[in-house]
mmCIF file with all atom_site columns, C-alpha atoms in Angstrom:
data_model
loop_
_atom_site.group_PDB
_atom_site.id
_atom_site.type_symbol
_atom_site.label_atom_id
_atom_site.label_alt_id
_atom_site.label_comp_id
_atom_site.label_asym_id
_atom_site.label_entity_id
_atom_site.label_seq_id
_atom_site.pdbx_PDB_ins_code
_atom_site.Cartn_x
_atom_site.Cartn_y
_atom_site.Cartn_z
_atom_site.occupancy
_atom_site.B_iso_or_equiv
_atom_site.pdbx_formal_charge
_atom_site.auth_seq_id
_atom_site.auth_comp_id
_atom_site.auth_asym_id
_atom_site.auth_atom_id
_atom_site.pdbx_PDB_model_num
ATOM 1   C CA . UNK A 1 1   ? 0.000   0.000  0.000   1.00 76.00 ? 1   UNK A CA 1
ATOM 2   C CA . UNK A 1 2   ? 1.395   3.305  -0.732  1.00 86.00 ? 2   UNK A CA 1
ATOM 3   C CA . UNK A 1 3   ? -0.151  6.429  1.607   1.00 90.00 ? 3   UNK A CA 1
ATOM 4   C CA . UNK A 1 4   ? -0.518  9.151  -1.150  1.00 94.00 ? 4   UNK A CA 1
ATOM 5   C CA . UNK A 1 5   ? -0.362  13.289 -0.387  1.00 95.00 ? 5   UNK A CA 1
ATOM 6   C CA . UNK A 1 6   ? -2.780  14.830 -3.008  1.00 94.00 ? 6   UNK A CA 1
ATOM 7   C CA . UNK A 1 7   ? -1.686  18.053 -5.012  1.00 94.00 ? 7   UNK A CA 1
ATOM 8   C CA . UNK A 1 8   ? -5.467  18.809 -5.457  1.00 91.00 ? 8   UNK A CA 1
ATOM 9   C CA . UNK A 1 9   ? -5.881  21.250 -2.346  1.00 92.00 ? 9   UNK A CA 1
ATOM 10  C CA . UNK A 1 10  ? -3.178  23.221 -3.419  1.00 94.00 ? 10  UNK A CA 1
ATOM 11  C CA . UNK A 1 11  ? -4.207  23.482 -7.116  1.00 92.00 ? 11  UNK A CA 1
ATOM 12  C CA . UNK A 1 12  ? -8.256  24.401 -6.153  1.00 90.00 ? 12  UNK A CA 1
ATOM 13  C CA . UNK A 1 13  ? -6.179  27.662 -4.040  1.00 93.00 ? 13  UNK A CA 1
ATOM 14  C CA . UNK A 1 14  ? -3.668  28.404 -6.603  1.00 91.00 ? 14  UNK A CA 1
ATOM 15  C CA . UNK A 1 15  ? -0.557  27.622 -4.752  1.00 92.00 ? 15  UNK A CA 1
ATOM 16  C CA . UNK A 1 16  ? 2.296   26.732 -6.856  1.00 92.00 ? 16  UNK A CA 1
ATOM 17  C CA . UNK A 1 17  ? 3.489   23.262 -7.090  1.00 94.00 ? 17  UNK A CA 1
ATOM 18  C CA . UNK A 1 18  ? 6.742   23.929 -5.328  1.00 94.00 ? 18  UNK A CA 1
ATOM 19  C CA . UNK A 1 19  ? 3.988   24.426 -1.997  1.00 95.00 ? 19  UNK A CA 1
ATOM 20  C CA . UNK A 1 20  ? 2.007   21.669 -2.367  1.00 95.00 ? 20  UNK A CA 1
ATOM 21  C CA . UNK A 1 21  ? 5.560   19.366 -2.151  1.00 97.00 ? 21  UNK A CA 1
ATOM 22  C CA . UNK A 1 22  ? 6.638   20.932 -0.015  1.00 97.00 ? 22  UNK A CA 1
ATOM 23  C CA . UNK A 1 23  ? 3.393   20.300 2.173   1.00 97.00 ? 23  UNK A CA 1
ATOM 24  C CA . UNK A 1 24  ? 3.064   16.744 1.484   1.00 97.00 ? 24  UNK A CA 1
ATOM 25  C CA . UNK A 1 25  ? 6.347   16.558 2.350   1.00 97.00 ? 25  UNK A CA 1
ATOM 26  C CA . UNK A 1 26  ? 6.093   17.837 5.647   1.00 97.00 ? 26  UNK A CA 1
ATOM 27  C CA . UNK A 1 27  ? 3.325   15.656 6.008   1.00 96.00 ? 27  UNK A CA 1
ATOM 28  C CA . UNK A 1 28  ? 5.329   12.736 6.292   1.00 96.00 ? 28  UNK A CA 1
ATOM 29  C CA . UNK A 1 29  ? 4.256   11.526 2.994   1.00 95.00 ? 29  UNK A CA 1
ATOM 30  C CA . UNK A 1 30  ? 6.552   9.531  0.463   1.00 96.00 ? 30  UNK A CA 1
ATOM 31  C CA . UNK A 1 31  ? 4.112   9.331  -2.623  1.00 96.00 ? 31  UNK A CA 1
ATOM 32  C CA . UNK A 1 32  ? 2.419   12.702 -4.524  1.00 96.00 ? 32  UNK A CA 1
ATOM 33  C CA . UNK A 1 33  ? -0.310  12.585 -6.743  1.00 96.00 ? 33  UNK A CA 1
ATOM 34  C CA . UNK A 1 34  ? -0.532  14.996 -9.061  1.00 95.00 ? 34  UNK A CA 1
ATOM 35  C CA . UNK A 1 35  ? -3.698  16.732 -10.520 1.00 90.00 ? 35  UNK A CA 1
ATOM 36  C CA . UNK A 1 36  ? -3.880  17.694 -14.037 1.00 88.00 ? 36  UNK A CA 1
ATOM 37  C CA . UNK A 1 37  ? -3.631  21.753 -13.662 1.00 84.00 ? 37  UNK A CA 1
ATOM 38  C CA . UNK A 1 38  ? -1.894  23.827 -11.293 1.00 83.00 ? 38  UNK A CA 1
ATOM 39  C CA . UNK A 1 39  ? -0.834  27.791 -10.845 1.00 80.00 ? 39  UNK A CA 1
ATOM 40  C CA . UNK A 1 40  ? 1.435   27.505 -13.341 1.00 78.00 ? 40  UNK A CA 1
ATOM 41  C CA . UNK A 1 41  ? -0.580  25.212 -16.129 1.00 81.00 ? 41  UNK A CA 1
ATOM 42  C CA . UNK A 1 42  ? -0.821  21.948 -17.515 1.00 83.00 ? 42  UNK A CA 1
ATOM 43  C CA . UNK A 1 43  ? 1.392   19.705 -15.748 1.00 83.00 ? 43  UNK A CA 1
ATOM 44  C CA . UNK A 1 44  ? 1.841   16.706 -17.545 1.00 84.00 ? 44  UNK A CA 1
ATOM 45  C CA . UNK A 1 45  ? 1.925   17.002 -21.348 1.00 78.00 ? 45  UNK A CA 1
ATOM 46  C CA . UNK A 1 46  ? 3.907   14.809 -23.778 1.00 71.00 ? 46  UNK A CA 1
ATOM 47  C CA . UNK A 1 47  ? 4.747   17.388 -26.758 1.00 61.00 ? 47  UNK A CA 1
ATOM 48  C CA . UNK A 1 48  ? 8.206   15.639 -27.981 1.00 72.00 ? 48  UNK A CA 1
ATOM 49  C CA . UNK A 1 49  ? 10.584  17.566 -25.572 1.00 77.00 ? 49  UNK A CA 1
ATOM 50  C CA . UNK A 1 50  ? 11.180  16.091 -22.629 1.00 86.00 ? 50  UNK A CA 1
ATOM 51  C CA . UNK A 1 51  ? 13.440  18.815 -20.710 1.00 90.00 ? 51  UNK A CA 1
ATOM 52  C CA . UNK A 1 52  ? 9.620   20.488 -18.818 1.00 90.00 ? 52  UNK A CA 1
ATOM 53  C CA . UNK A 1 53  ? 9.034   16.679 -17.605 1.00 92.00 ? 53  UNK A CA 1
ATOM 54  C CA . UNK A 1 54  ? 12.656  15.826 -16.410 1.00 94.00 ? 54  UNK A CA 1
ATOM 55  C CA . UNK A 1 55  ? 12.285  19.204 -14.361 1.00 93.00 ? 55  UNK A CA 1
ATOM 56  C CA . UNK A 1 56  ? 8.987   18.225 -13.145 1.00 94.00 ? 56  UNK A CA 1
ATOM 57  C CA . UNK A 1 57  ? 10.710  15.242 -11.704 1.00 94.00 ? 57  UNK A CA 1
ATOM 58  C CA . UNK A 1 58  ? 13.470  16.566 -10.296 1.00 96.00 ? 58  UNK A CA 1
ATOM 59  C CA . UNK A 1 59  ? 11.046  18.734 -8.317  1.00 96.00 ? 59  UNK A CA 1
ATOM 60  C CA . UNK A 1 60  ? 9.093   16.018 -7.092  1.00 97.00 ? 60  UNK A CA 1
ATOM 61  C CA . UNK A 1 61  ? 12.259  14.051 -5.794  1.00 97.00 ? 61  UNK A CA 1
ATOM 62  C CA . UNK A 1 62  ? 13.981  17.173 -4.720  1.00 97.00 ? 62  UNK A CA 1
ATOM 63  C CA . UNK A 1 63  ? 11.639  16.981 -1.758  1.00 97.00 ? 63  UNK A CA 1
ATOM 64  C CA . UNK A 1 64  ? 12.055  13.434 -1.160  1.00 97.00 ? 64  UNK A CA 1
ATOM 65  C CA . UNK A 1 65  ? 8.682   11.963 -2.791  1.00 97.00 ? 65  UNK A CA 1
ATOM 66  C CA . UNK A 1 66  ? 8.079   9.968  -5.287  1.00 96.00 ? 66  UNK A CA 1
ATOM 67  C CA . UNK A 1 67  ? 5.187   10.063 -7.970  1.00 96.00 ? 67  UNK A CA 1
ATOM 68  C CA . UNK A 1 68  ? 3.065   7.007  -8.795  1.00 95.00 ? 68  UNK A CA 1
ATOM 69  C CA . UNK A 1 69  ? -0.720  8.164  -9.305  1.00 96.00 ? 69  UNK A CA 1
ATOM 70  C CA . UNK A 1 70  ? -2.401  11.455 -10.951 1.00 96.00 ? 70  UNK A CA 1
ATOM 71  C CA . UNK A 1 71  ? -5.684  12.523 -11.337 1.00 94.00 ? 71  UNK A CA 1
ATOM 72  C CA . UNK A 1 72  ? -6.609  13.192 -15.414 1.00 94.00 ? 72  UNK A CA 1
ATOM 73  C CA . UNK A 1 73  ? -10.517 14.719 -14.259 1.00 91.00 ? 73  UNK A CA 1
ATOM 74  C CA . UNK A 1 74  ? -13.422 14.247 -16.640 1.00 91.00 ? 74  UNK A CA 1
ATOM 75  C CA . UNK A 1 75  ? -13.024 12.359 -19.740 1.00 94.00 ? 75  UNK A CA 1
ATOM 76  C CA . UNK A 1 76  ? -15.569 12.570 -22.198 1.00 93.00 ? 76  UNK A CA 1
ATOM 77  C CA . UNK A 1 77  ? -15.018 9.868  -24.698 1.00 94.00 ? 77  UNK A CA 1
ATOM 78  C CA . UNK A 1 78  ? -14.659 12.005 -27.863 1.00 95.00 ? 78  UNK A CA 1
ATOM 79  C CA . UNK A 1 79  ? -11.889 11.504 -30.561 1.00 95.00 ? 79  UNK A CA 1
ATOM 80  C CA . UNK A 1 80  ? -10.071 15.192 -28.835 1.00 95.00 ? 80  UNK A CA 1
ATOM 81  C CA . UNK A 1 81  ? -10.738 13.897 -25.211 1.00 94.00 ? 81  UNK A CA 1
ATOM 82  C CA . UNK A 1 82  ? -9.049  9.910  -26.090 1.00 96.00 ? 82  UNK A CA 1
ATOM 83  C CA . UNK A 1 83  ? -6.704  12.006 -27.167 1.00 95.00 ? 83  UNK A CA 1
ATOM 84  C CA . UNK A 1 84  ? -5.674  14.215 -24.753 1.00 94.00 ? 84  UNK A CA 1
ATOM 85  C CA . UNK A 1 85  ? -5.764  11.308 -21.821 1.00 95.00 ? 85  UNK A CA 1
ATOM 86  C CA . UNK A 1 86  ? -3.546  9.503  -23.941 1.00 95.00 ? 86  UNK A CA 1
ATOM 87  C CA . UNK A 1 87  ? -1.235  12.106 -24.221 1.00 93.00 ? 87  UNK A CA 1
ATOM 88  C CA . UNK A 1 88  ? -0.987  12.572 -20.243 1.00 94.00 ? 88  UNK A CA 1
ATOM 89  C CA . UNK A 1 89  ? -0.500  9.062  -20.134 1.00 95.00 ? 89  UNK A CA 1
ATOM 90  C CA . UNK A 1 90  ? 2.793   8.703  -22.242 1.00 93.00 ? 90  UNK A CA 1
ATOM 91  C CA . UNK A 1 91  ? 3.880   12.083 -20.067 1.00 93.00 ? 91  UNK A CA 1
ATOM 92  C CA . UNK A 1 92  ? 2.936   10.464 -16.709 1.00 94.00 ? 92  UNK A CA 1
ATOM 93  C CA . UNK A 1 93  ? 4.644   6.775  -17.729 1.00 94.00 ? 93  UNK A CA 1
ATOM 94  C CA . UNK A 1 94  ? 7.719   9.081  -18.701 1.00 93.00 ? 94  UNK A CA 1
ATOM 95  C CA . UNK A 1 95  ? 7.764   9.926  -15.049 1.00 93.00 ? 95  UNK A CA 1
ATOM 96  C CA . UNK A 1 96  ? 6.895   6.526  -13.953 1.00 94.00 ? 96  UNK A CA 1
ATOM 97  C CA . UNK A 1 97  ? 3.591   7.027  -12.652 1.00 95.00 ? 97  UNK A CA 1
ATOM 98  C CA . UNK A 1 98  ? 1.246   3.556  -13.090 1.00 96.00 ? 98  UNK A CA 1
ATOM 99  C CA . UNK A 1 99  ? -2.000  4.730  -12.300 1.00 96.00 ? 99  UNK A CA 1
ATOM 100 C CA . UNK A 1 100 ? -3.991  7.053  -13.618 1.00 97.00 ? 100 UNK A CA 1
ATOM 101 C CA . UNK A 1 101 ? -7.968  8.360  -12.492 1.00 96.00 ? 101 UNK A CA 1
ATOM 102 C CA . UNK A 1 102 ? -10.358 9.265  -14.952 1.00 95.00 ? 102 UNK A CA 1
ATOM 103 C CA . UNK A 1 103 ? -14.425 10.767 -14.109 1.00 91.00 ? 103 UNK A CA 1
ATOM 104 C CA . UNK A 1 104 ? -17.315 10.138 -16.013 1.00 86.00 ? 104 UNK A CA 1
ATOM 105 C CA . UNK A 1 105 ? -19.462 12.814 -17.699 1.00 85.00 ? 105 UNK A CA 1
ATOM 106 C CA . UNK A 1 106 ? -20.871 14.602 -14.649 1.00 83.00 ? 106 UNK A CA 1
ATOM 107 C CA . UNK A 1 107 ? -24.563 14.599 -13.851 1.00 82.00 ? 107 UNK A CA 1
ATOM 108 C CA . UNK A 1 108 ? -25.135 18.611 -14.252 1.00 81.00 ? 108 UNK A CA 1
ATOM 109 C CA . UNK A 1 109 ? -24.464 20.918 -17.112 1.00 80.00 ? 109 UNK A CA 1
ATOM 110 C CA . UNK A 1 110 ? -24.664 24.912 -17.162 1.00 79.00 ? 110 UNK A CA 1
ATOM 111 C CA . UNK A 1 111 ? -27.299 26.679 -18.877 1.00 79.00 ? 111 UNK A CA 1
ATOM 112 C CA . UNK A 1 112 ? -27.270 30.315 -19.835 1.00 79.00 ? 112 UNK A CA 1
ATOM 113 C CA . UNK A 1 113 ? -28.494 31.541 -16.594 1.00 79.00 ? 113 UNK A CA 1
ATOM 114 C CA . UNK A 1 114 ? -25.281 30.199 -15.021 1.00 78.00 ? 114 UNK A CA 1
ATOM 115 C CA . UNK A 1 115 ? -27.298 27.714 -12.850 1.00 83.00 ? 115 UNK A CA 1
ATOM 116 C CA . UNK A 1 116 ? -26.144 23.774 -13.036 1.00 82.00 ? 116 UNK A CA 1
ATOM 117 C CA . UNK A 1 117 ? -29.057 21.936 -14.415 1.00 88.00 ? 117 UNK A CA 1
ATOM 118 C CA . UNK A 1 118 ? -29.190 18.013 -14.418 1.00 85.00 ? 118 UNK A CA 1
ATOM 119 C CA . UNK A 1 119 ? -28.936 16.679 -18.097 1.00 87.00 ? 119 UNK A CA 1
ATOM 120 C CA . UNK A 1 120 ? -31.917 14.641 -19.496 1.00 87.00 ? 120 UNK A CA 1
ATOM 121 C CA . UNK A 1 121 ? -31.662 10.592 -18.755 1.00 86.00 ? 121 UNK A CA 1
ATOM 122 C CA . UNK A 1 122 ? -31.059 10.463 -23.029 1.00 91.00 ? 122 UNK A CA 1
ATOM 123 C CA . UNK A 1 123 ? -27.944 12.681 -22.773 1.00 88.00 ? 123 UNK A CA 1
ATOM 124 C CA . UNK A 1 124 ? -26.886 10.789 -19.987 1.00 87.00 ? 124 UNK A CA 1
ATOM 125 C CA . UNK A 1 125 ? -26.922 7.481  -21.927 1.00 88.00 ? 125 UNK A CA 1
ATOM 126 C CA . UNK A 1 126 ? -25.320 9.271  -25.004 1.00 92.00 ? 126 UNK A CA 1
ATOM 127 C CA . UNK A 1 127 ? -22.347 10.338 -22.701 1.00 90.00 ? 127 UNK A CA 1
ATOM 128 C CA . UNK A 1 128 ? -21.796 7.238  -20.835 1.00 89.00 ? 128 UNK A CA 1
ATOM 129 C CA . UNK A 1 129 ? -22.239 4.983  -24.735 1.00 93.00 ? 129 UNK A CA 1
ATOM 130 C CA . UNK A 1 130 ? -19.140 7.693  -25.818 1.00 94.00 ? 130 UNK A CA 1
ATOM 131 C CA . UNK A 1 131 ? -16.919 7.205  -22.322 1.00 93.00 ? 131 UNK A CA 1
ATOM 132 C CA . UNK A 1 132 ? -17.146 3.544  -22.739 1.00 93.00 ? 132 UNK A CA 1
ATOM 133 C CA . UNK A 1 133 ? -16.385 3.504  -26.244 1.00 95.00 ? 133 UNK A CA 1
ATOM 134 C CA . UNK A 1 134 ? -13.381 6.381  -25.425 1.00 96.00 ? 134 UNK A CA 1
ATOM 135 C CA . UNK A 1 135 ? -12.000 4.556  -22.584 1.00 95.00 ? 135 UNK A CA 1
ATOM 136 C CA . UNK A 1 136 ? -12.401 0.965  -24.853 1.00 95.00 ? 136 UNK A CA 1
ATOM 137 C CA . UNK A 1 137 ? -9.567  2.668  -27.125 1.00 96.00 ? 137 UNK A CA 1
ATOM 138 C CA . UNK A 1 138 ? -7.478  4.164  -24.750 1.00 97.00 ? 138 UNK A CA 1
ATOM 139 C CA . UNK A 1 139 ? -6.676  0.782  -22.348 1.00 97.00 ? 139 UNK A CA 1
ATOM 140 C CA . UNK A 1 140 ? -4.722  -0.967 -24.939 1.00 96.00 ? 140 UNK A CA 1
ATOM 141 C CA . UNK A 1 141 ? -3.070  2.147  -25.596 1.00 95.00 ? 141 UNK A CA 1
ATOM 142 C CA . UNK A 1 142 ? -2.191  2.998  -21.882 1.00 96.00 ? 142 UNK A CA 1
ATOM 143 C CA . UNK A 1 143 ? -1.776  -0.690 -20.992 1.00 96.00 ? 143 UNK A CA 1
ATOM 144 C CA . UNK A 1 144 ? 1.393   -1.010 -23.516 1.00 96.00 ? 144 UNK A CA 1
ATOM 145 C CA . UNK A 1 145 ? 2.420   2.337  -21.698 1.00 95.00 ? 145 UNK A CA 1
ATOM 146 C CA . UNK A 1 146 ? 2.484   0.230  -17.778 1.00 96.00 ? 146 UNK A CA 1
ATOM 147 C CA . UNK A 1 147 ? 0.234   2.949  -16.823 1.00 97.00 ? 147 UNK A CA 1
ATOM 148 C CA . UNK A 1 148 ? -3.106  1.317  -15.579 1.00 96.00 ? 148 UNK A CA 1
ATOM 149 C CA . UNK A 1 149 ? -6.826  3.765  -15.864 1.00 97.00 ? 149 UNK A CA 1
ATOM 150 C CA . UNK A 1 150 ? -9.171  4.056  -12.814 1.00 96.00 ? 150 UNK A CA 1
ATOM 151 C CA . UNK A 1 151 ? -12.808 5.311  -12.075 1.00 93.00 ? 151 UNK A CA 1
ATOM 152 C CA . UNK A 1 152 ? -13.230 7.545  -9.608  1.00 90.00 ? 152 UNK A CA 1
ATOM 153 C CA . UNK A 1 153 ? -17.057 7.778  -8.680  1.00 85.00 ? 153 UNK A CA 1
ATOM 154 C CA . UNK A 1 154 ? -18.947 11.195 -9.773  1.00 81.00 ? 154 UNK A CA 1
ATOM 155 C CA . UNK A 1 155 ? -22.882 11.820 -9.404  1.00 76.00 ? 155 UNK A CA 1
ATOM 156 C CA . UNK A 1 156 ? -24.442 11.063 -12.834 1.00 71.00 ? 156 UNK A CA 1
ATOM 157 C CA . UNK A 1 157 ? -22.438 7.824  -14.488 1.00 73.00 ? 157 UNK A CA 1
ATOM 158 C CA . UNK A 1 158 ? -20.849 6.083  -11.480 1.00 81.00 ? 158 UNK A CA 1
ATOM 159 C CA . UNK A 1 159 ? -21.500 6.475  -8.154  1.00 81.00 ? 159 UNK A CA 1
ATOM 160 C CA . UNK A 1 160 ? -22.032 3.859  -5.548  1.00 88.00 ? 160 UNK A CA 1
ATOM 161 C CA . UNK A 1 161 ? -19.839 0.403  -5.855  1.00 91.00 ? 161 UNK A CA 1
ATOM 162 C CA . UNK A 1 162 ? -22.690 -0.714 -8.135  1.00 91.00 ? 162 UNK A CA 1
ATOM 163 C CA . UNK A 1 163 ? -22.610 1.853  -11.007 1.00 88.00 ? 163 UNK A CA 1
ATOM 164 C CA . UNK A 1 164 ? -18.822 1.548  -10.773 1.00 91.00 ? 164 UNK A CA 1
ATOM 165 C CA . UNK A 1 165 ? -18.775 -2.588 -11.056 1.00 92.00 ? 165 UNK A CA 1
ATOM 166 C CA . UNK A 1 166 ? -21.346 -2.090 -14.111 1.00 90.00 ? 166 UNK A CA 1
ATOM 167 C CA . UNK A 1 167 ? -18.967 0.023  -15.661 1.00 89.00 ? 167 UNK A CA 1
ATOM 168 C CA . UNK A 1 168 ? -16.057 -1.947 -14.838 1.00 92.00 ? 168 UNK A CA 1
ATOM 169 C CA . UNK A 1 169 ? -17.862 -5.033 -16.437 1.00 92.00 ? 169 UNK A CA 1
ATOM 170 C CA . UNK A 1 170 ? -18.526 -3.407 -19.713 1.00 91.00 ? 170 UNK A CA 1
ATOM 171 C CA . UNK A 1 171 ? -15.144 -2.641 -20.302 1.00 90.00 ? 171 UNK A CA 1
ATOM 172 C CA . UNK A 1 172 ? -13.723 -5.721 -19.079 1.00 83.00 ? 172 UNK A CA 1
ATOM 173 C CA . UNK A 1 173 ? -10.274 -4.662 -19.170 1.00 88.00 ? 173 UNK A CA 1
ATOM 174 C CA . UNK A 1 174 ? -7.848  -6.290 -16.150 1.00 89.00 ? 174 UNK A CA 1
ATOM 175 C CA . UNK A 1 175 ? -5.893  -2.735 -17.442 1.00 94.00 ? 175 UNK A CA 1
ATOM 176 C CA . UNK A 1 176 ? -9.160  -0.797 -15.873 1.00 95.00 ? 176 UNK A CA 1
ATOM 177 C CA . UNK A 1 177 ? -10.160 -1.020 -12.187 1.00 95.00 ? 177 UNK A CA 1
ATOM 178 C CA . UNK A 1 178 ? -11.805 1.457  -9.280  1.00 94.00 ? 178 UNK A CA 1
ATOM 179 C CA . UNK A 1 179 ? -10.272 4.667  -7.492  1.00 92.00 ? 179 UNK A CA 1
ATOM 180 C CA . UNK A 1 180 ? -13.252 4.296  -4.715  1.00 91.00 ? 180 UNK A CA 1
ATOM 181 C CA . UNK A 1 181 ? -14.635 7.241  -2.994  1.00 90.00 ? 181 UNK A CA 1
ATOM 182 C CA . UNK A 1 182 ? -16.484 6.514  0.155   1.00 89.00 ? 182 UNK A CA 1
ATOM 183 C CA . UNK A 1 183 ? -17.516 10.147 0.890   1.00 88.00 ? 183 UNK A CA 1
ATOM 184 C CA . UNK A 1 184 ? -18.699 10.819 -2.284  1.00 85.00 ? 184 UNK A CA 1
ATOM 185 C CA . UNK A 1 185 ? -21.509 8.042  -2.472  1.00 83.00 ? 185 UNK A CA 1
ATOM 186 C CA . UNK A 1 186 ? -21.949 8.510  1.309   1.00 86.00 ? 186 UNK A CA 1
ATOM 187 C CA . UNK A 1 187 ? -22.871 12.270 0.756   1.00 86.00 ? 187 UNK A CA 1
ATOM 188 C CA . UNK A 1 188 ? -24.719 11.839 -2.932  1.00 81.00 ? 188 UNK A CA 1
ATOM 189 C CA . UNK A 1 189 ? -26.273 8.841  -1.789  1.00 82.00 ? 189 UNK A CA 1
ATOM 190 C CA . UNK A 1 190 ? -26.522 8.448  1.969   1.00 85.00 ? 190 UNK A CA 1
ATOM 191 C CA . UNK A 1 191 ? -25.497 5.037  1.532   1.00 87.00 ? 191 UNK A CA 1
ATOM 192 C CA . UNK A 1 192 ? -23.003 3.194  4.374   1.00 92.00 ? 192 UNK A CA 1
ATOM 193 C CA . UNK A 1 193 ? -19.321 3.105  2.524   1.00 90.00 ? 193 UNK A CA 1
ATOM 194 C CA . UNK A 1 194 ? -18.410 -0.162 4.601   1.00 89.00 ? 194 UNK A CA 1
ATOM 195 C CA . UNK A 1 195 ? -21.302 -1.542 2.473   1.00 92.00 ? 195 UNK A CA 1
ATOM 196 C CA . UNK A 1 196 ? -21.150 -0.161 -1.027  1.00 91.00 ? 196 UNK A CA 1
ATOM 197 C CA . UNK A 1 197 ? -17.526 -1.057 -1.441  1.00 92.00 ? 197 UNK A CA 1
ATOM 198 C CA . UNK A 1 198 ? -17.789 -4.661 -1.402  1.00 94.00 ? 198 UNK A CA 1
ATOM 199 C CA . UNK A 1 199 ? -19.564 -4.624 -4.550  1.00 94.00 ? 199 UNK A CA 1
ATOM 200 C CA . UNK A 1 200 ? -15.960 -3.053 -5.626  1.00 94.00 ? 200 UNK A CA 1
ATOM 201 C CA . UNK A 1 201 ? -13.674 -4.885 -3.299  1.00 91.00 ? 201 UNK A CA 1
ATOM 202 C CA . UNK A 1 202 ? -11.671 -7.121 -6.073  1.00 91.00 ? 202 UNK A CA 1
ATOM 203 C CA . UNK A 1 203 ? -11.330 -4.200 -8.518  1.00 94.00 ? 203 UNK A CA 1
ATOM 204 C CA . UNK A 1 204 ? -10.752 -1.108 -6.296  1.00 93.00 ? 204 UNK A CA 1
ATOM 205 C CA . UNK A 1 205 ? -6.922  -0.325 -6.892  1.00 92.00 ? 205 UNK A CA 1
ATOM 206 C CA . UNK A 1 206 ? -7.246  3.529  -5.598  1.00 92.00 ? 206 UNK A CA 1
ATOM 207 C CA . UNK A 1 207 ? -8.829  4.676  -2.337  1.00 88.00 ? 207 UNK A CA 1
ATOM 208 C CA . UNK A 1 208 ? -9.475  8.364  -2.353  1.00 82.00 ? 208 UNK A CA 1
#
């Protein structure tokens, strides 16, 4: 098991990377995981020159951690959105990182009004048909990267252990598995964690 210090806080208050290391490091943390933006940009992007990653990683190890997870956030399915992921995969197995969490279309969408609507059940079956079809082309590629795709649950698509397994199932890829959230379906749902997780337990390889 490796105990994992999130960049995520620091990137959702703009602090620059070189404080959130420096954070988890004081933390007594060994392992970052690295979100997808911070202050300063896009942090993992495969473009051909590799000097921005090599000083990425010297930055993480300069503070003692190591890097072996980051969060990609919501992946769509679509030919720009495959790929994108891919691209922050062949950057993140660069670095050595071998797992790699992906959302599902979210359950709300905003309308002109700037209020966040829920989507109709029709574009919520669209979406899901086009992130299982996405994700169906983007294992093999990630898998012959060593960089292995999770779920992590969202209202709308996946949620509880349940949605999650079903999703897990029509993919059936041993390359895809579960980055389980217990206090999001505990706070969407109401539902008891300790419970909803065993319908996850032999494919959960990320606990947020």
């Amino acid at each position: 098991m490796q105990l994992t210090g999130s960049t995520f806080p620091y990137a959702r208050d703009r602090l620059p990377l070189a404080r959130a290391l420096a954070g988890i490091a004081a933390a007594g943390f060994k392992f970052v995981s690295l979100g997808r933006e911070h202050a300063q940009g896009t942090l993992l992007h495969d473009a051909g020159d590799k000097a921005p990653l090599d000083e990425l990683r010297e930055a993480i190890s300069s503070y003692g951690l190591r890097c072996r997870h980051a969060s990609y956030g919501q992946f769509k399915g679509d030919a720009r959105s495959t790929a994108e992921l891919l691209d922050y995969v062949r950057a993140g197995s660069y670095l050595g990182i071998q797992d790699v969490t992906v959302l599902a279309p979210e359950r709300f969408e905003l309308v002109d009004d700037c209020r966040q609507v829920p989507k109709n059940e029709k574009t919520m079956a669209a979406e899901r048909e086009a992130f299982v079809a996405g994700m169906g082309k983007a294992l093999p590629e990630a898998e012959s990267e060593g960089v292995g795709l999770t779920l992590a649950p969202r209202p709308g698509t996946a949620l509880t252990g349940e949605d999650l397994r079903e999703l897990h199932g029509a993919l059936g890829s041993s390359n895809f598995a579960v980055c389980y959230d217990p206090v999001q379906a505990h706070f969407h749902k109401g539902v008891d964690p300790t419970e909803d997780a065993a319908a996850v337990a032999g494919i959960t390889r990320v606990l947020l």
